[in-house]
Amino acid sequence: MSKSILSKRMFIIGLLAFLIGLVGCSSDNNDNNDKNNNNNNNDTNNETADGDWEGQSITVQMIGEYKMESTTDPITGEKVAGVEVLKEEFEDRYPGATVDFILMPWEGFTEKTQAMITSNEADVYQMPGLPDMAAQGVLEPLQPLIDEDEDFDLDIFIENQVDGWKVLGPESEDLEIYGLPFLGDARFNMYDKQIFDDWGVEYLSEYPTMEEILDKAEQMTGTNPVTGEQNFGVWFRGDWDSYQHVVNAAEGQNGQWGTGFDWNEMEFSFNSPEMLNGLEWLLELQEFAPKGLTSNQGSEKWLTEDNNIAIMLNQGPGEIKSIYAQGLDDRIAIAQQFKNDEGQGGLFAGSPIAIAKDSENKELAWEWLKFATGEFTQKYLFEEVGDIPAIKASADWDSMEERELMLDVFEAMKSPWTPRYPWSPSQPGTILSTEVEAALTGKRTPEEALDKAQKETEEWLENR
C-alpha cells in the first residue's frame, strides 16, 4: 500500500473520529442543558427577565440582622454572605436595572418605616405592620399585579401564609392582598428530651393540652434525680408578649380574643371565661418556673449543656440555627401550640413585603417581589441568615433535610390563627400584656386584670 493511500485512509479515520466525538459532545451538552433547564424550572425567576430595564432603579428596605457585605457568624464561625449577592443576582436577571438597599434593625422599625414611607425613601418595604399601613392608603394593592402576571402563582407559598397577611385597604370591604409572604415564622413549644428522660417523664404530645403541660411541668420541678441540679418544669415570657399565652390557651378551649378585622367592627372578648381559664392556668404554671418571668429572666441556661428548664412555651424558629450549630438537635424537640377543634390556634407571624403607593417604578418593584419570594432569595435567607422561608419548595432543599426540626416549624406555620390578630401590634396588645403581667406579679387577680384590659381596650377603641 502506498504512503499516499495510507495517508488518505488515516485522514478519513481521523475525520470520522472527530465527527463522532463532536456528536457525543453535542449529546452531552444537550443533556447538561436539559438538567440546567430542569433546575431553572424550580425557580421561575432564574432566567433573564424580558423587558427594557435600562436606567430603572428601586430601593428596597429590609429589617433584621442583614449586612451588605459578607460577615462571620458569631455562633458557627462560618462566613455569611451579605445582601450584595441578592443585588448581583437581581441586576444580572434584569440587565440595566439597579437595586439599592436600606437595612435597618428590628429596634424601632415601626416608627422608622412610617417615616420612610412619609418621605418616599423606598419602593419596596418589609412590612410586619401591614394592617396599619394598608389602612393608611400608602401601599399598592397587589391583586391587579398578580392577575396580570401569568408567570406568578400564589400556590408557591406554604399553606395559610397568603391568607394570614390579607388586610383591609382604606376603602376595602373585604380582606385584600397588600403584601406577599417574605419571611416565614411560627410559634410553638420546645422541650429538652434529656430532662424528660432524667425524670422518667413521657415526652410531650405533638399537640399537648393545657393539662398535660401543667402536669409534666410539675413533675420535673425540683432536684434532677440524675444530675442533682435544680430543674424547672417550664419557662415563658411574662412581659411584653405575655398576652399570647392567654389568647392561645383560650383558643385551645375553642375560645378566641374576639371578632372583626376593621376597627369599626371589632369586638373584644378579653374577659371571656376561656381567657380567664387561660390566665389562671398561666398563674399555676408560674409555680414551676424560675423567678424573673416578668423581667425576661430565668432562661439563661436554655440551649446550653447545663440547661435546667424542661419546657419552653411560645418559642420561635430563630433558635433553630443555634440548636444545630451547638449540636443540640438530638436533645431539643418541638410540640405544637394549642389548637381549637378546627385545628387552628397560635399567633400568625412573619414578615411580608409590599410596594409603596408612591413608587415611581412599580413594574420593577413587582419584579423584586417575585425575585424575593423565589427560590434564590428564599434559600439565601435560610442558608446564610437563618431566616425561615415562606415557600413550599424549601421542604425539598438539601439544607432543609439536614434540619429535621424545620418540619415541625412548617407544621406550625400551616395552622396559626388567620388572618393574624389585627390588634396585636397596636395598643390593645400592650394593654392585655400589661394586665397579664399585673396578674403574674400579684397586683391584680386574674379576673380583675382581664376586666381592666377589656374596659381599657373598649375605651381606646371608642376614642381612637
XYZ file of C-alpha atoms in Angstrom:
464
model
C 0.000 0.000 0.000
C 1.369 3.398 -0.987
C 2.033 6.121 1.553
C -0.484 8.446 -0.192
C -3.317 5.932 0.104
C -2.404 5.237 3.739
C -2.399 8.956 4.493
C -5.803 9.402 2.911
C -7.225 6.500 4.948
C -5.742 7.870 8.169
C -7.260 11.275 7.392
C -10.693 9.742 6.821
C -10.477 7.699 10.040
C -9.415 10.797 11.966
C -12.227 12.825 10.456
C -14.799 10.169 11.407
C -13.460 10.043 14.963
C -13.720 13.814 15.214
C -17.301 13.805 13.940
C -18.286 11.014 16.344
C -16.687 12.930 19.225
C -18.486 16.080 18.130
C -21.843 14.289 18.160
C -21.050 12.869 21.595
C -20.167 16.303 22.967
C -23.323 17.712 21.457
C -25.344 14.993 23.165
C -23.628 15.647 26.499
C -24.229 19.372 26.143
C -27.892 18.773 25.388
C -28.159 16.569 28.484
C -26.497 19.249 30.604
C -28.758 21.907 29.125
C -31.790 19.762 29.942
C -30.557 19.413 33.539
C -29.996 23.142 33.817
C -33.426 23.835 32.386
C -34.990 21.420 34.857
C -33.190 23.171 37.720
C -34.376 26.525 36.454
C -37.961 25.294 36.482
C -37.757 25.173 40.276
C -37.478 28.958 40.293
C -39.405 30.735 37.556
C -37.281 33.818 38.134
C -33.922 32.197 37.329
C -33.723 33.367 33.734
C -33.016 36.859 32.450
C -36.287 38.778 32.537
C -37.906 40.194 29.427
C -38.294 43.938 29.135
C -36.256 47.096 28.890
C -34.908 47.800 32.365
C -32.144 50.170 31.350
C -31.875 53.101 33.763
C -34.624 51.859 36.111
C -33.871 51.609 39.807
C -35.618 50.668 43.030
C -34.761 50.948 46.702
C -35.614 48.021 48.965
C -35.928 48.292 52.739
C -35.144 45.170 54.807
C -35.490 44.666 58.563
C -33.259 42.355 60.581
C -29.623 41.452 61.120
C -28.736 41.892 57.467
C -25.367 43.188 56.285
C -24.492 44.443 52.840
C -21.159 42.629 52.758
C -20.042 39.214 53.982
C -19.521 38.738 57.732
C -18.625 35.931 60.127
C -21.379 34.194 62.082
C -20.541 34.603 65.805
C -22.120 31.231 66.644
C -20.830 28.972 63.877
C -17.722 30.916 62.874
C -18.723 30.444 59.256
C -18.775 33.115 56.580
C -22.220 34.598 55.934
C -22.831 36.108 52.520
C -24.124 39.671 52.533
C -27.163 41.123 50.784
C -24.793 42.066 47.975
C -25.404 38.596 46.491
C -29.079 39.487 46.063
C -28.137 42.741 44.380
C -25.789 40.999 41.966
C -28.274 38.261 41.078
C -31.213 40.619 40.585
C -29.238 43.012 38.417
C -27.966 40.076 36.347
C -31.528 38.955 35.716
C -32.747 42.470 34.944
C -29.977 43.978 32.778
C -29.777 47.732 33.103
C -31.751 47.812 36.376
C -30.315 48.857 39.738
C -31.455 47.814 43.209
C -30.248 49.573 46.355
C -30.933 48.631 49.955
C -31.786 50.326 53.214
C -31.041 47.857 56.010
C -32.428 48.512 59.487
C -32.534 46.594 62.786
C -35.779 45.448 64.398
C -35.459 48.046 67.146
C -37.811 50.922 66.381
C -38.710 49.553 62.959
C -42.350 50.700 63.132
C -41.543 54.388 63.593
C -38.642 54.260 61.144
C -40.747 52.579 58.458
C -43.530 55.130 58.901
C -41.029 57.969 58.480
C -39.529 56.347 55.382
C -42.906 55.968 53.713
C -43.835 59.545 54.535
C -40.655 60.803 52.862
C -40.909 58.289 49.995
C -37.471 56.777 50.647
C -38.073 53.292 49.235
C -40.104 51.408 46.648
C -40.353 48.071 48.454
C -40.782 47.570 52.191
C -40.556 44.645 54.545
C -43.837 45.270 56.322
C -44.675 43.424 59.588
C -47.128 46.245 60.380
C -49.052 45.614 57.177
C -52.606 46.086 58.569
C -51.958 49.632 59.806
C -50.002 50.716 56.732
C -52.506 49.313 54.249
C -55.335 51.123 56.013
C -53.442 54.402 55.586
C -53.523 54.029 51.807
C -49.725 54.192 51.448
C -49.315 50.722 49.913
C -50.107 49.372 46.462
C -52.792 46.643 46.263
C -51.194 43.577 44.722
C -54.133 41.611 43.324
C -54.136 43.506 39.967
C -50.406 42.775 39.550
C -50.958 39.129 40.406
C -53.830 38.834 37.927
C -51.795 40.382 35.127
C -48.731 38.167 35.644
C -49.174 34.767 34.025
C -45.837 33.554 35.393
C -46.715 34.089 39.036
C -48.723 31.698 41.205
C -49.713 32.139 44.842
C -49.578 28.366 45.279
C -45.802 28.621 45.736
C -46.387 29.701 49.346
C -46.841 27.450 52.366
C -50.465 26.953 53.326
C -52.072 29.872 55.204
C -49.198 32.267 54.551
C -51.048 34.371 51.967
C -54.331 34.417 53.902
C -52.520 35.371 57.082
C -51.339 38.623 55.516
C -54.613 39.716 53.949
C -55.689 43.119 55.240
C -58.183 45.901 54.678
C -57.234 48.841 52.476
C -58.592 52.352 53.052
C -61.719 51.607 51.011
C -61.843 47.809 51.250
C -64.972 45.910 52.137
C -63.182 42.557 52.099
C -59.674 41.452 53.029
C -57.185 42.006 50.208
C -53.559 41.219 49.338
C -51.228 44.157 50.008
C -48.153 42.084 50.800
C -46.566 38.770 49.807
C -45.069 36.395 52.400
C -41.329 37.087 52.599
C -40.133 35.641 55.909
C -41.959 32.734 57.456
C -42.418 32.453 61.195
C -44.384 30.443 63.711
C -44.914 29.890 67.401
C -44.564 26.530 69.116
C -43.320 24.931 72.333
C -39.833 23.456 72.733
C -38.681 20.919 75.290
C -35.483 19.231 76.424
C -35.732 15.471 75.956
C -32.743 14.843 78.225
C -34.515 16.400 81.213
C -37.667 14.389 80.413
C -35.502 11.238 80.315
C -33.779 12.103 83.604
C -37.162 12.396 85.316
C -38.707 9.418 83.527
C -41.494 11.603 82.099
C -43.066 10.832 78.739
C -42.282 13.378 76.016
C -44.902 15.999 75.175
C -47.598 15.046 72.710
C -47.389 16.601 69.262
C -50.425 18.700 70.249
C -50.358 18.843 74.065
C -53.244 20.097 76.163
C -53.074 22.698 78.923
C -53.466 19.935 81.478
C -50.597 17.891 80.016
C -48.158 20.794 80.110
C -49.147 21.718 83.664
C -48.862 18.137 84.900
C -45.478 17.456 83.296
C -44.059 20.811 84.362
C -44.933 19.974 87.950
C -43.314 16.528 87.686
C -39.994 17.982 86.512
C -39.620 20.805 89.016
C -37.130 20.096 91.767
C -33.796 18.333 92.131
C -32.941 16.364 88.992
C -32.672 12.696 90.067
C -29.710 12.101 87.720
C -27.656 15.305 87.878
C -28.620 16.526 91.327
C -29.177 20.019 89.867
C -32.267 22.199 90.295
C -34.705 21.856 87.395
C -37.742 23.927 86.472
C -40.661 22.436 84.614
C -41.445 25.411 82.420
C -40.464 28.908 81.328
C -42.372 31.615 79.479
C -42.064 35.333 78.979
C -44.200 37.282 81.397
C -43.653 40.732 79.954
C -44.332 42.280 76.532
C -45.757 39.231 74.721
C -47.435 37.571 77.681
C -50.876 38.113 76.117
C -50.021 35.433 73.544
C -50.027 32.676 76.180
C -53.503 33.591 77.375
C -55.010 34.049 73.911
C -53.606 30.713 72.745
C -54.900 28.967 75.877
C -58.354 30.386 75.094
C -58.082 29.037 71.547
C -57.290 25.605 72.942
C -60.688 25.781 74.696
C -62.453 26.839 71.452
C -62.498 30.468 72.558
C -60.902 33.465 70.879
C -59.763 37.023 71.502
C -62.879 38.496 69.872
C -64.104 39.119 66.333
C -63.643 41.511 63.414
C -60.785 42.983 61.428
C -61.936 46.525 60.740
C -61.517 48.706 63.832
C -65.088 49.955 63.405
C -66.472 46.423 63.592
C -64.068 44.883 66.106
C -65.390 43.369 69.321
C -63.038 42.164 72.062
C -63.534 39.264 74.476
C -60.514 39.724 76.715
C -62.501 38.803 79.845
C -64.282 35.748 78.449
C -64.431 32.530 80.522
C -61.860 30.913 78.204
C -59.439 33.823 78.608
C -59.906 33.723 82.392
C -59.205 29.978 82.474
C -56.114 30.612 80.377
C -54.752 33.259 82.730
C -55.459 31.139 85.808
C -53.619 28.250 84.110
C -50.656 30.544 83.458
C -50.546 31.521 87.122
C -50.470 27.844 88.120
C -47.638 27.226 85.660
C -45.673 30.075 87.192
C -45.187 27.977 90.324
C -42.976 25.599 88.328
C -40.897 28.281 86.613
C -37.767 30.148 87.732
C -38.051 33.642 89.167
C -37.899 36.630 86.862
C -40.507 35.757 84.212
C -41.873 39.288 84.093
C -38.398 40.717 83.508
C -37.438 38.125 80.878
C -35.049 36.353 83.233
C -34.522 32.780 84.346
C -33.840 31.094 80.997
C -30.139 31.894 80.759
C -29.130 28.207 80.598
C -31.593 27.300 77.858
C -29.862 25.806 74.792
C -26.709 25.033 76.731
C -25.330 21.739 78.001
C -26.320 22.853 81.504
C -29.939 23.648 80.629
C -32.263 23.394 83.629
C -35.677 24.035 82.010
C -37.861 21.220 80.675
C -40.483 23.105 78.622
C -40.258 26.488 76.883
C -43.579 27.995 75.831
C -44.231 30.169 72.787
C -40.887 29.830 71.054
C -39.958 30.884 67.524
C -37.726 29.416 64.809
C -34.939 31.939 65.305
C -33.099 29.470 67.565
C -33.113 26.568 65.090
C -29.769 27.552 63.571
C -28.203 27.828 67.032
C -29.553 24.414 68.060
C -27.797 22.711 65.159
C -24.645 24.806 65.492
C -24.276 23.663 69.107
C -25.102 20.031 68.371
C -28.276 20.055 70.470
C -30.623 18.790 67.754
C -30.824 15.306 69.346
C -31.830 16.876 72.640
C -34.357 19.581 71.694
C -37.820 18.770 70.329
C -40.897 20.739 69.279
C -44.539 20.402 70.333
C -47.287 22.472 68.760
C -49.315 25.181 70.460
C -52.950 24.758 71.459
C -55.467 24.407 68.633
C -59.245 24.598 68.568
C -61.438 21.803 67.220
C -60.839 23.110 63.697
C -57.076 22.753 64.108
C -56.394 26.478 64.299
C -54.570 28.401 67.003
C -51.490 30.421 67.849
C -50.028 33.696 66.687
C -49.554 34.179 62.953
C -46.164 35.799 62.487
C -43.517 36.617 59.914
C -42.839 39.484 57.536
C -44.468 40.290 54.211
C -43.088 42.598 51.538
C -45.105 45.382 49.950
C -44.839 48.098 47.308
C -45.133 51.755 48.247
C -48.088 53.543 46.662
C -45.791 56.408 45.663
C -43.176 54.194 43.994
C -42.243 55.532 40.556
C -41.081 52.102 39.369
C -43.900 49.772 40.341
C -43.204 47.372 37.476
C -39.626 46.788 38.605
C -40.782 46.749 42.245
C -43.192 43.921 41.365
C -40.331 42.034 39.734
C -38.403 42.380 43.000
C -41.333 40.916 44.943
C -41.270 37.870 42.660
C -37.495 37.597 42.985
C -37.661 37.943 46.773
C -40.205 35.126 47.037
C -38.366 32.892 44.550
C -36.020 30.088 45.498
C -32.768 32.015 45.074
C -33.628 34.662 47.680
C -35.546 32.346 49.976
C -32.657 29.872 50.028
C -30.201 32.704 50.715
C -32.304 33.878 53.669
C -32.435 30.377 55.162
C -28.945 29.076 54.477
C -26.975 32.264 55.074
C -29.005 34.321 57.539
C -31.080 31.645 59.264
C -34.445 33.201 58.404
C -37.413 30.957 57.731
C -38.602 30.557 54.127
C -42.249 31.018 53.202
C -42.389 28.818 50.095
C -43.300 25.146 49.725
C -40.261 24.311 47.589
C -37.988 24.825 50.604
C -39.101 21.475 52.026
C -37.075 19.737 49.306
C -33.788 21.591 49.811
C -30.797 19.539 50.919
C -30.103 22.125 53.603
C -33.620 21.624 54.947
C -33.232 17.860 55.173
C -30.242 18.448 57.429
C -32.507 20.227 59.931
C -35.418 17.926 60.755
C -36.801 20.335 63.334
C -37.852 22.537 60.423
C -40.568 20.017 59.550
C -42.255 20.848 62.864
C -41.800 24.555 62.162
C -43.555 24.167 58.809
C -46.347 22.294 60.542
C -46.778 25.213 62.940
C -46.817 27.666 60.030
C -49.811 25.900 58.493
C -52.241 26.313 61.371
C -51.979 29.649 63.225
C -54.960 31.923 63.736
C -55.564 33.660 60.404
C -55.914 36.389 59.474
C -53.431 37.451 62.127
C -54.580 39.221 65.281
C -55.114 42.687 63.745
C -54.789 44.440 67.105
C -51.582 42.759 68.328
C -49.104 45.474 67.241
C -51.432 48.214 68.474
C -52.489 49.460 71.893
C -54.832 46.544 72.749
C -51.841 44.181 72.651
C -49.963 46.401 75.076
C -52.981 46.740 77.362
C -53.562 42.993 77.550
C -49.887 42.183 78.163
C -49.714 44.797 80.916
C -52.681 43.247 82.710
C -51.411 39.697 82.317
C -48.164 40.876 83.894
C -50.143 42.534 86.688
C -51.787 39.197 87.444
C -48.468 37.337 87.327
C -46.934 39.760 89.829
C -49.943 39.636 92.150
C -51.026 43.241 91.651
C -54.454 42.110 90.496
C -56.452 38.900 90.487
C -56.873 37.252 87.077
C -60.491 38.380 86.901
C -59.621 41.965 87.868
C -56.788 42.066 85.323
C -58.891 40.860 82.392
C -61.835 43.092 83.297
C -59.453 46.047 83.336
C -57.933 45.012 79.988
C -61.408 44.711 78.469
C -62.528 48.103 79.784
C -59.378 49.970 78.691
C -59.410 48.342 75.256
C -63.043 49.253 74.652
C -62.310 52.846 75.707
C -59.280 53.008 73.410
C -61.302 51.602 70.527
C -64.043 54.168 71.063
C -61.650 57.094 71.207
C -59.039 56.098 68.612
